[in-house]
């Protein structure tokens, strides 16, 4: 039901928002003349609902603490039908950023907006779109993106996305862009210190005032440092164009605060330090530069109002691994980002924060390094990871005192620790309640981290390849997300199963790679029981694991063929790592010897990865999702490695376009994905 103007004013007042309310359409009466130099970070919009949206800009001034802008909202790009007009402040203590909540808009409708200062200096024109009504039966389409390091690459994916959307029929255009984090990378390289990395040029982003440094990585310690990085990122023209075309719905990942940080502990390639003031500074900059329906400590959308905190060591942890130290709790709760977005009849988007409330990484104890073997390139026994993840709850509350792996025995560092949580108790309870109560056709979990297992079968490596055989069982190749948070994952998927929820799907980022598959709490020899779909989108620009391996994987590594297949003609090696995760050791070794893809796939280990339909650990680009009453269709749009900006209007060529389709399944049924290559060649990804 639409809010009345009076109700909307109350809502806006509760948010502390500058507001504009729609009235009768008329031609613009402003003295706007575009002057992009006065608005160097462009314009943006965010978090649309069926009758309102937040509009954003930044208009810096050289003097004063407060100035006023006029915002106009129109039904046409020429501003002959202006339907809303309001004044909004820009404040020095908000880094001259402005957020305006516009209400009374039509559902599922395109609008144009712009800002003008007192002298007539105008921003560029932005475009935004409201959400459909909750009962609107039309299909929903959105894109999801992540990981846009402009320090090391360019955002050609946005240019491709814009090019295709401008040429699509209105019913197939994107409604919004879901940004799943690493909007910025707080660790910044300076070109004179690091001219290149791999084959990439290091581009100037920002200089960090009063920051820290690890090796040649510079990082912020104050809000001014984070602001500098956001301004550097928003100088990118493709990012500006994308934010001017669609409303964004955003959630932070790790780099919006700290590369290896968690809760309010700041850590960047070192032992870390108490970072309560740094976490607040990161939250403030995110609030100032990302328009979203989140509540700041000030209680307003105009300014953040950071709480006064101290950096204090966290010495006490509750039963879920949350630091009890008051400054820690105040810091992580200074901005609560998890929230739900309803978008028509077919989408409930439930977005969670994977870093602010998580418990300590259970794999950090130094003795655990003994559980790896030389030549296996970081493989870690899956059975040991399950023990570490379960903590004191493992084996019905009887965890082993030691972890064993062949002849190796080490003390179990998690024997008395709680099970790992990534969501934290309070957020997880909220998430489960939202999931269980959803009435939409599709319940999509927007999760900045992946949830699909990285798993290999080194037990199948033939004798003699390595100096020591793998003792037994499967191995994992990465941890830190829901791909190895077995206990919490089982709790969530168990709710989906027991509540007979259909249409459950996960969209993720962070891994710098494309993945498609099934949400299952366990894999063989456990019970494989998928309850939903799971997707990971490739990075927009940030380097991925295959790029690293092409440059750094030792030629004499005994298991090199499991990751890269060196061609006899000297051509670029094939990415057998994709095949390792999808099909296993035997397929990789045969392919590296014969380069016969059908033959290699015929040797696939069916018990290794029934959860995977597609994996490309070297993919860049974006993904789109189309949801209807009876189907979810996810399309991976993969571009070549974006090391330089494409001069083409379409953002450059494609590597491939792959569509993953799944009909809506009934309660008690298993979801079923089909994979179709529409364009290009995904190599060893299928």
XYZ file of C-alpha atoms in Angstrom:
686
model
C 0.000 0.000 0.000
C 1.341 3.445 -0.943
C 2.272 5.799 1.872
C 0.525 9.148 2.105
C 2.610 12.285 1.991
C 2.145 12.700 5.741
C 3.281 9.129 6.438
C 6.249 9.539 4.140
C 7.308 12.721 5.925
C 7.207 10.797 9.199
C 9.306 8.029 7.647
C 11.803 10.510 6.270
C 11.961 12.295 9.618
C 12.698 8.981 11.357
C 15.587 8.460 8.915
C 16.787 12.028 9.366
C 16.561 12.479 5.608
C 16.377 15.510 3.394
C 13.256 14.752 1.412
C 11.506 15.595 -1.808
C 7.875 14.696 -2.502
C 6.399 14.281 -5.969
C 3.879 16.830 -7.192
C 2.421 17.915 -10.521
C 4.741 17.764 -13.504
C 6.067 21.021 -14.908
C 9.048 22.248 -16.864
C 12.239 22.936 -14.936
C 12.655 26.470 -13.600
C 16.224 26.014 -12.405
C 19.264 27.770 -13.799
C 21.089 24.413 -14.186
C 24.051 24.294 -16.508
C 26.208 21.221 -16.378
C 29.560 21.755 -14.667
C 30.941 18.314 -13.882
C 34.105 19.816 -12.401
C 32.009 21.047 -9.466
C 30.698 17.475 -8.911
C 33.867 15.404 -9.406
C 32.374 12.112 -8.147
C 29.204 12.351 -10.251
C 25.757 11.315 -9.034
C 24.210 8.091 -7.792
C 21.026 6.559 -6.422
C 20.436 3.653 -4.098
C 18.077 1.255 -2.334
C 14.899 1.884 -4.339
C 11.501 0.771 -3.127
C 8.156 1.013 -4.901
C 7.703 4.722 -4.253
C 11.028 6.181 -3.154
C 14.773 6.165 -3.734
C 17.841 7.842 -2.237
C 19.696 10.279 -4.506
C 23.360 11.209 -3.944
C 26.023 13.612 -5.064
C 29.160 15.347 -3.796
C 29.658 19.080 -4.311
C 32.867 20.216 -2.527
C 33.334 23.830 -1.437
C 36.481 25.732 -0.458
C 34.878 27.546 2.457
C 32.043 27.430 4.946
C 30.500 24.470 6.731
C 27.127 24.251 4.985
C 25.764 25.047 1.543
C 22.493 24.254 -0.212
C 21.825 22.433 -3.461
C 18.598 22.062 -5.413
C 17.653 18.590 -6.562
C 15.215 18.030 -9.416
C 13.518 14.740 -10.344
C 11.860 14.419 -13.741
C 10.014 11.907 -15.864
C 12.144 12.825 -18.868
C 15.810 13.470 -19.546
C 15.083 16.974 -20.854
C 13.449 17.952 -17.535
C 10.280 19.146 -19.233
C 8.271 17.093 -16.707
C 9.854 17.815 -13.322
C 7.831 16.068 -10.608
C 9.927 16.834 -7.514
C 12.089 19.730 -6.462
C 13.769 20.270 -3.094
C 16.662 21.885 -1.310
C 19.303 19.734 0.341
C 22.371 20.653 2.392
C 25.934 19.632 1.674
C 28.050 19.717 4.808
C 31.774 19.912 5.354
C 31.586 17.260 8.088
C 30.014 14.847 5.577
C 32.853 15.509 3.103
C 30.409 17.626 1.081
C 28.201 14.644 0.204
C 24.407 14.864 0.022
C 21.674 12.227 0.335
C 18.043 12.998 -0.526
C 15.071 10.649 -0.064
C 12.541 11.218 -2.852
C 9.022 9.882 -2.236
C 5.656 9.665 -3.934
C 7.207 8.128 -7.056
C 5.458 5.659 -9.348
C 6.401 1.981 -8.966
C 8.663 0.370 -11.602
C 9.265 3.725 -13.211
C 12.317 5.419 -14.709
C 13.218 8.907 -13.486
C 16.004 11.397 -14.177
C 17.600 13.647 -11.570
C 20.214 16.380 -11.203
C 21.627 18.782 -8.632
C 22.275 22.530 -8.962
C 24.134 24.895 -6.647
C 23.228 28.519 -5.897
C 25.302 29.767 -8.828
C 23.695 27.414 -11.348
C 26.580 24.952 -11.490
C 24.916 21.650 -12.240
C 25.788 18.008 -11.819
C 25.556 15.515 -14.628
C 22.097 14.018 -15.122
C 21.411 10.722 -13.403
C 18.847 8.034 -14.107
C 17.149 5.877 -11.498
C 14.374 3.286 -11.318
C 11.874 2.527 -8.586
C 11.023 -0.995 -7.506
C 7.779 -2.659 -8.618
C 4.936 -3.117 -6.151
C 5.157 -6.187 -3.942
C 2.456 -7.952 -5.974
C 3.796 -7.006 -9.434
C 3.982 -10.285 -11.424
C 6.427 -9.099 -14.088
C 9.906 -10.662 -14.229
C 12.721 -8.987 -12.300
C 16.208 -8.468 -13.717
C 19.300 -7.206 -11.896
C 23.084 -7.468 -12.105
C 25.506 -8.404 -9.354
C 29.125 -7.269 -9.239
C 32.101 -7.101 -6.871
C 35.846 -6.524 -6.526
C 36.699 -3.458 -8.607
C 40.354 -2.669 -7.876
C 41.025 0.341 -10.098
C 44.530 0.431 -8.619
C 45.293 -2.627 -10.796
C 42.765 -2.592 -13.618
C 39.923 -0.910 -15.433
C 36.150 -1.313 -15.240
C 35.348 -2.423 -18.785
C 32.626 -4.662 -17.377
C 30.490 -1.634 -16.512
C 30.928 -0.285 -20.042
C 29.726 -3.614 -21.471
C 26.800 -3.668 -19.034
C 25.718 -0.160 -20.022
C 26.114 -0.886 -23.739
C 23.922 -3.983 -23.586
C 21.313 -2.418 -21.300
C 20.872 0.628 -23.526
C 20.056 -1.688 -26.428
C 17.748 -4.053 -24.562
C 13.990 -3.798 -24.774
C 12.581 -2.138 -21.631
C 11.255 -5.425 -20.221
C 14.773 -6.904 -20.330
C 16.651 -3.929 -18.897
C 18.244 -4.083 -15.467
C 16.288 -2.728 -12.532
C 19.275 -2.271 -10.221
C 22.864 -3.308 -9.590
C 23.688 -5.340 -6.486
C 27.239 -4.510 -5.403
C 28.565 -7.292 -3.187
C 31.601 -5.516 -1.870
C 35.175 -4.460 -2.403
C 33.795 -1.258 -3.885
C 37.185 0.102 -2.830
C 40.425 -1.600 -1.843
C 41.723 0.157 1.227
C 45.210 -1.229 0.576
C 46.671 1.110 -2.025
C 49.818 0.745 -4.096
C 51.717 3.834 -5.261
C 52.919 3.626 -8.898
C 56.410 4.903 -8.144
C 56.839 2.120 -5.553
C 55.083 -0.673 -7.469
C 55.010 0.203 -11.195
C 53.567 -3.173 -12.243
C 52.065 -6.343 -10.815
C 51.909 -9.419 -13.046
C 51.288 -7.839 -16.462
C 49.288 -4.983 -14.992
C 50.143 -1.310 -14.721
C 49.597 0.135 -11.243
C 47.372 3.187 -11.613
C 47.259 6.174 -9.312
C 44.267 6.051 -6.953
C 44.978 8.109 -3.857
C 47.565 9.150 -1.318
C 46.669 8.040 2.196
C 47.011 10.813 4.787
C 48.110 9.651 8.262
C 47.889 6.002 7.186
C 49.679 2.758 7.887
C 51.924 0.669 5.698
C 52.720 -3.017 5.275
C 55.554 -3.599 2.820
C 54.432 -1.435 -0.130
C 50.738 -1.437 0.724
C 49.370 1.778 2.222
C 46.097 1.762 4.159
C 43.874 4.279 5.983
C 43.702 4.743 9.740
C 41.354 7.757 9.701
C 38.199 8.819 7.915
C 40.216 11.210 5.749
C 42.199 8.254 4.441
C 39.101 6.260 3.527
C 37.524 9.332 1.929
C 40.616 9.792 -0.226
C 40.285 6.237 -1.536
C 36.565 6.599 -2.329
C 37.241 9.809 -4.224
C 40.004 8.080 -6.159
C 37.738 5.194 -7.117
C 34.875 7.471 -8.104
C 37.149 9.291 -10.506
C 36.767 6.255 -12.771
C 34.439 7.247 -15.657
C 32.901 3.802 -16.134
C 31.990 3.535 -12.448
C 30.514 7.042 -12.563
C 28.476 6.149 -15.650
C 27.133 2.974 -14.033
C 26.097 4.799 -10.859
C 24.410 7.452 -13.005
C 22.398 4.836 -14.923
C 21.072 2.473 -12.228
C 20.267 2.501 -8.546
C 22.843 0.466 -6.627
C 22.114 -1.762 -3.653
C 25.370 -2.206 -1.784
C 27.050 -4.206 0.956
C 30.657 -4.012 2.053
C 33.089 -6.913 1.994
C 36.496 -6.875 3.689
C 38.363 -4.144 1.805
C 35.924 -1.393 2.723
C 37.470 -1.747 6.199
C 40.515 -3.990 6.342
C 42.022 -6.645 4.086
C 42.301 -9.341 6.773
C 40.273 -7.599 9.467
C 37.254 -8.912 11.332
C 34.893 -7.312 13.833
C 36.904 -4.167 14.700
C 40.361 -5.723 14.415
C 42.388 -4.028 11.676
C 44.870 -6.274 9.888
C 46.789 -5.997 6.626
C 49.458 -8.634 6.113
C 50.614 -8.445 9.736
C 49.475 -9.495 13.219
C 46.758 -6.862 13.371
C 45.809 -4.316 15.985
C 42.745 -3.024 17.841
C 40.936 -0.852 15.299
C 37.688 0.394 16.789
C 38.260 3.972 15.604
C 39.373 2.662 12.204
C 36.217 0.546 11.813
C 34.093 3.603 12.601
C 36.067 5.671 10.088
C 35.500 2.994 7.428
C 31.780 2.894 8.209
C 31.553 6.691 8.026
C 33.180 6.857 4.591
C 30.963 4.029 3.292
C 27.883 5.870 4.587
C 29.001 9.116 2.955
C 29.753 7.654 -0.474
C 27.248 4.762 -0.852
C 23.573 5.843 -0.830
C 21.701 3.244 1.224
C 18.869 2.915 3.730
C 21.122 2.454 6.713
C 20.981 4.279 10.018
C 23.983 6.305 11.132
C 24.813 7.054 14.793
C 23.602 10.630 14.225
C 20.131 9.322 13.433
C 20.152 11.262 10.167
C 21.042 10.725 6.538
C 22.753 14.108 6.457
C 25.801 13.290 8.586
C 27.276 10.175 10.150
C 28.007 11.389 13.679
C 30.793 8.983 14.681
C 30.796 7.775 18.283
C 33.840 8.639 20.392
C 35.755 5.388 20.857
C 39.184 4.107 21.817
C 41.312 1.386 20.263
C 41.299 -1.221 23.020
C 42.494 -4.827 22.911
C 39.645 -7.356 22.912
C 40.295 -9.884 25.639
C 36.862 -11.418 26.260
C 34.672 -13.226 23.756
C 31.106 -14.415 24.220
C 29.774 -17.893 23.472
C 29.564 -17.059 19.762
C 33.032 -15.538 19.395
C 31.868 -11.906 19.528
C 34.234 -9.551 21.349
C 32.577 -8.256 24.525
C 34.777 -5.149 24.699
C 32.387 -2.117 24.668
C 34.367 -0.161 22.059
C 34.283 -3.204 19.759
C 30.517 -3.524 20.087
C 30.003 0.192 19.513
C 32.289 0.173 16.474
C 30.698 -2.754 14.649
C 27.209 -1.466 15.415
C 27.979 2.088 14.310
C 26.550 1.143 10.927
C 24.308 -1.871 10.447
C 24.316 -2.803 6.781
C 22.293 -6.008 6.708
C 18.822 -5.420 5.340
C 16.134 -6.832 3.040
C 14.820 -5.458 -0.253
C 11.464 -6.498 -1.713
C 11.282 -6.163 -5.495
C 7.950 -7.200 -6.992
C 6.242 -10.534 -6.472
C 9.293 -12.581 -7.370
C 12.217 -11.263 -5.301
C 13.070 -10.944 -1.644
C 16.737 -9.925 -1.555
C 18.215 -10.588 1.881
C 21.647 -8.991 2.280
C 24.070 -9.908 5.062
C 27.355 -8.596 6.485
C 30.045 -11.295 6.512
C 32.792 -9.478 8.444
C 31.508 -7.301 11.271
C 30.165 -10.103 13.465
C 32.183 -13.149 12.461
C 34.227 -15.200 14.876
C 37.970 -15.666 14.591
C 39.247 -17.645 11.597
C 39.719 -21.189 12.956
C 42.679 -21.945 10.658
C 45.160 -19.386 11.987
C 47.008 -21.472 14.613
C 50.628 -21.930 13.410
C 50.751 -25.674 14.161
C 48.150 -26.270 11.450
C 50.766 -25.648 8.780
C 52.082 -29.120 9.570
C 48.901 -30.632 8.124
C 49.921 -29.702 4.594
C 52.380 -31.675 2.499
C 55.119 -30.404 0.180
C 54.164 -30.370 -3.478
C 50.401 -30.116 -2.909
C 50.180 -26.320 -3.341
C 48.333 -25.443 -0.144
C 45.860 -28.323 -0.018
C 44.462 -28.870 3.476
C 42.617 -31.979 4.692
C 38.861 -31.517 4.571
C 38.409 -33.715 7.624
C 40.637 -31.411 9.690
C 38.753 -28.342 8.483
C 35.491 -29.900 9.627
C 36.944 -30.433 13.100
C 38.255 -26.859 13.277
C 34.981 -25.388 12.058
C 32.937 -27.386 14.564
C 35.034 -26.333 17.552
C 33.756 -27.660 20.842
C 30.513 -28.857 19.219
C 32.249 -31.301 16.865
C 31.316 -34.967 17.250
C 28.376 -34.238 19.486
C 30.442 -32.077 21.819
C 33.403 -34.445 21.979
C 36.032 -32.914 19.687
C 39.423 -34.622 19.422
C 42.274 -33.189 21.464
C 44.560 -33.677 18.468
C 44.278 -33.517 14.711
C 45.906 -36.359 12.819
C 46.966 -36.483 9.196
C 48.980 -39.511 8.231
C 51.872 -39.593 10.684
C 51.368 -35.960 11.749
C 49.657 -35.114 15.023
C 49.001 -31.550 16.221
C 46.998 -30.086 19.074
C 43.443 -29.074 18.149
C 43.422 -25.276 18.643
C 39.612 -25.112 18.434
C 38.840 -27.823 20.968
C 37.327 -25.347 23.423
C 36.196 -22.688 20.934
C 32.629 -22.137 19.707
C 31.709 -23.300 16.204
C 32.739 -20.846 13.536
C 30.168 -18.206 12.661
C 30.420 -15.766 9.802
C 27.093 -14.053 10.423
C 27.148 -13.816 14.207
C 24.223 -14.835 16.393
C 22.065 -11.708 16.181
C 22.361 -11.189 12.436
C 21.869 -14.902 11.783
C 18.620 -14.920 13.764
C 17.423 -11.932 11.755
C 18.445 -13.613 8.490
C 16.665 -16.860 9.307
C 13.508 -14.993 10.288
C 13.521 -13.044 7.025
C 14.151 -16.189 5.013
C 11.430 -18.173 6.729
C 8.910 -15.336 6.454
C 9.485 -14.507 2.807
C 6.454 -14.637 0.511
C 8.360 -13.915 -2.711
C 8.816 -16.556 -5.393
C 12.611 -16.335 -5.075
C 14.486 -15.787 -1.826
C 17.930 -14.540 -2.829
C 20.707 -14.303 -0.263
C 23.078 -11.471 -1.163
C 26.291 -12.746 0.432
C 29.591 -10.968 -0.211
C 31.453 -14.273 0.268
C 31.014 -17.540 -1.634
C 29.297 -20.634 -0.272
C 30.418 -23.383 -2.679
C 33.138 -25.795 -1.538
C 36.671 -25.584 -2.998
C 37.442 -29.307 -2.991
C 39.993 -31.609 -4.635
C 40.726 -35.353 -4.534
C 44.517 -35.636 -4.037
C 44.001 -39.184 -2.752
C 43.773 -40.083 -6.469
C 47.214 -38.758 -7.396
C 49.246 -41.723 -8.739
C 52.189 -42.981 -6.722
C 55.469 -41.293 -7.538
C 54.092 -37.910 -8.582
C 54.818 -36.408 -5.147
C 57.476 -37.381 -2.617
C 54.755 -38.343 -0.159
C 51.270 -39.631 -1.006
C 48.230 -37.804 0.310
C 47.267 -39.850 3.383
C 43.517 -40.048 2.817
C 40.349 -38.173 2.000
C 39.491 -34.979 0.206
C 41.286 -31.648 0.472
C 40.094 -28.072 0.520
C 41.949 -25.287 -1.256
C 40.477 -22.240 0.447
C 38.688 -21.302 3.654
C 37.214 -18.201 5.231
C 33.743 -18.214 3.700
C 30.638 -20.412 3.779
C 32.400 -22.930 1.550
C 34.020 -24.258 4.735
C 31.710 -22.893 7.456
C 30.019 -26.275 7.639
C 28.125 -25.875 10.922
C 26.554 -22.509 10.118
C 25.828 -23.545 6.555
C 24.075 -26.679 7.777
C 21.963 -24.595 10.150
C 20.800 -22.287 7.359
C 20.268 -24.990 4.756
C 18.531 -27.115 7.367
C 16.027 -24.308 7.886
C 15.396 -24.152 4.143
C 14.868 -27.924 4.034
C 12.732 -28.255 7.168
C 10.572 -25.237 6.343
C 10.052 -26.551 2.794
C 11.281 -23.279 1.310
C 11.516 -23.212 -2.472
C 13.214 -20.687 -4.700
C 16.247 -20.288 -2.394
C 19.354 -18.970 -4.148
C 22.651 -17.340 -3.208
C 24.526 -14.681 -5.169
C 28.070 -13.933 -4.035
C 31.295 -12.139 -4.824
C 34.832 -11.952 -3.357
C 36.379 -15.002 -5.066
C 37.384 -13.185 -8.281
C 35.899 -16.071 -10.266
C 32.645 -17.407 -11.697
C 30.907 -20.365 -10.014
C 27.487 -21.962 -10.469
C 26.055 -24.874 -8.547
C 23.912 -26.088 -5.678
C 23.532 -25.166 -2.022
C 24.130 -28.400 -0.112
C 25.203 -28.730 3.509
C 27.404 -31.750 2.768
C 29.184 -33.521 -0.083
C 29.980 -37.228 -0.524
C 30.720 -39.304 1.460
C 28.200 -37.207 3.390
C 24.630 -36.790 2.198
C 24.431 -34.550 -0.854
C 21.052 -32.869 -0.544
C 20.799 -29.560 -2.445
C 18.186 -27.139 -1.147
C 18.896 -24.230 -3.492
C 21.146 -22.656 -6.081
C 24.448 -20.858 -5.530
C 26.360 -18.462 -7.775
C 29.569 -16.452 -7.526
C 30.334 -13.594 -9.904
C 33.762 -12.813 -11.327
C 35.673 -9.718 -10.259
C 35.182 -6.562 -12.259
C 38.907 -5.845 -12.264
C 40.789 -7.444 -9.361
C 43.366 -10.146 -10.189
C 42.343 -13.752 -9.592
C 44.092 -16.971 -8.699
C 44.774 -18.070 -12.289
C 46.553 -14.820 -13.070
C 48.720 -15.381 -10.014
C 49.468 -18.964 -11.025
C 50.378 -17.993 -14.582
C 53.109 -15.770 -13.171
C 54.142 -17.481 -9.938
C 53.339 -21.200 -9.921
C 56.699 -23.023 -9.933
C 57.478 -24.914 -13.102
C 58.869 -27.789 -11.043
C 55.855 -28.128 -8.736
C 55.029 -31.880 -8.791
C 51.312 -31.144 -8.991
C 51.532 -28.247 -11.482
C 49.376 -30.138 -13.997
C 46.472 -29.946 -11.536
C 46.500 -26.158 -11.848
C 48.077 -25.341 -15.206
C 48.543 -27.531 -18.273
C 51.615 -26.364 -20.179
C 51.114 -26.727 -23.919
C 53.937 -28.222 -25.985
C 53.675 -25.382 -28.521
C 54.468 -22.796 -25.838
C 51.014 -21.215 -25.949
C 49.371 -19.852 -22.824
C 48.767 -22.731 -20.370
C 45.258 -24.082 -19.857
C 43.583 -23.549 -16.483
C 43.310 -27.115 -15.210
C 42.541 -25.770 -11.730
C 38.947 -25.369 -12.990
C 38.931 -29.019 -14.009
C 40.468 -30.074 -10.685
C 37.560 -28.590 -8.736
C 34.888 -29.769 -11.159
C 36.217 -33.204 -12.251
C 39.230 -34.144 -10.161
C 42.832 -35.261 -10.350
C 42.503 -37.993 -12.981
C 40.837 -35.635 -15.469
C 43.528 -33.001 -14.972
C 46.458 -35.361 -15.403
C 45.000 -36.917 -18.518
C 44.172 -33.552 -20.050
C 47.672 -32.196 -19.359
C 49.079 -35.240 -21.178
C 46.700 -35.563 -24.142
C 44.740 -32.268 -24.384
C 41.686 -34.350 -25.253
C 38.808 -32.672 -23.401
C 36.075 -35.324 -23.903
C 38.470 -38.050 -22.824
C 39.539 -36.068 -19.736
C 35.940 -35.411 -18.726
C 35.153 -39.107 -19.064
C 37.514 -39.683 -16.126
C 35.578 -37.304 -13.868
C 35.215 -38.211 -10.201
C 31.446 -38.096 -9.766
C 31.678 -37.922 -5.974
C 34.040 -34.971 -5.891
C 31.814 -32.069 -6.908
C 28.144 -32.863 -7.454
C 27.552 -29.325 -6.175
C 29.310 -27.691 -9.160
C 28.056 -27.131 -12.684
C 30.540 -24.413 -13.651
C 33.742 -22.869 -12.278
C 36.149 -20.377 -13.885
C 38.864 -19.224 -11.512
C 40.156 -16.685 -14.020
C 36.931 -14.953 -15.015
C 36.259 -11.199 -14.909
C 33.039 -9.360 -15.614
C 29.571 -9.434 -14.124
C 26.462 -11.560 -13.793
C 22.797 -10.843 -14.404
C 19.806 -12.550 -12.830
C 16.309 -12.782 -14.321
C 13.554 -14.055 -12.045
C 10.057 -14.996 -13.128
C 7.200 -17.014 -11.713
C 8.733 -20.255 -12.941
C 12.462 -19.737 -13.657
C 15.740 -18.287 -12.405
C 18.185 -17.459 -15.177
C 21.706 -16.362 -14.281
C 24.009 -15.160 -17.034
C 27.785 -14.858 -16.668
C 29.226 -12.154 -18.932
C 32.981 -12.724 -18.963
C 35.422 -10.192 -20.412
C 39.167 -10.474 -21.104
C 41.508 -9.542 -18.280
C 40.818 -5.792 -17.840
C 44.351 -4.456 -17.499
C 43.705 -1.357 -19.658
C 40.600 0.650 -20.447
C 38.850 -0.333 -23.647
C 38.202 2.529 -26.033
C 35.261 0.692 -27.578
C 31.718 1.773 -26.762
C 30.857 -1.818 -25.826
C 33.775 -2.154 -23.394
C 35.660 -4.535 -25.650
C 35.212 -8.175 -26.696
C 33.761 -10.994 -24.619
C 35.515 -14.181 -23.554
C 32.182 -15.932 -23.165
C 28.547 -15.627 -22.214
C 27.086 -18.580 -20.315
C 23.478 -18.935 -19.136
C 22.480 -21.058 -16.121
C 18.750 -21.793 -15.957
C 16.685 -23.490 -13.278
C 12.927 -23.982 -13.163
C 11.260 -23.277 -9.839
C 11.113 -26.534 -7.900
C 8.346 -27.758 -5.627
C 8.816 -28.302 -1.896
C 10.750 -31.514 -1.364
C 12.231 -31.511 -4.880
C 15.838 -30.853 -5.807
C 16.723 -27.830 -7.943
C 18.177 -28.563 -11.353
C 20.495 -26.263 -13.286
C 21.095 -26.402 -17.015
C 24.153 -24.715 -18.528
C 24.234 -23.230 -22.011
C 27.195 -21.535 -23.683
C 25.706 -18.676 -25.689
C 28.908 -17.079 -26.924
C 32.659 -17.704 -26.760
C 34.580 -20.523 -25.085
C 34.644 -21.057 -21.306
C 37.523 -23.520 -21.616
C 37.776 -26.073 -18.819
C 35.017 -24.497 -16.717
C 32.254 -27.024 -17.412
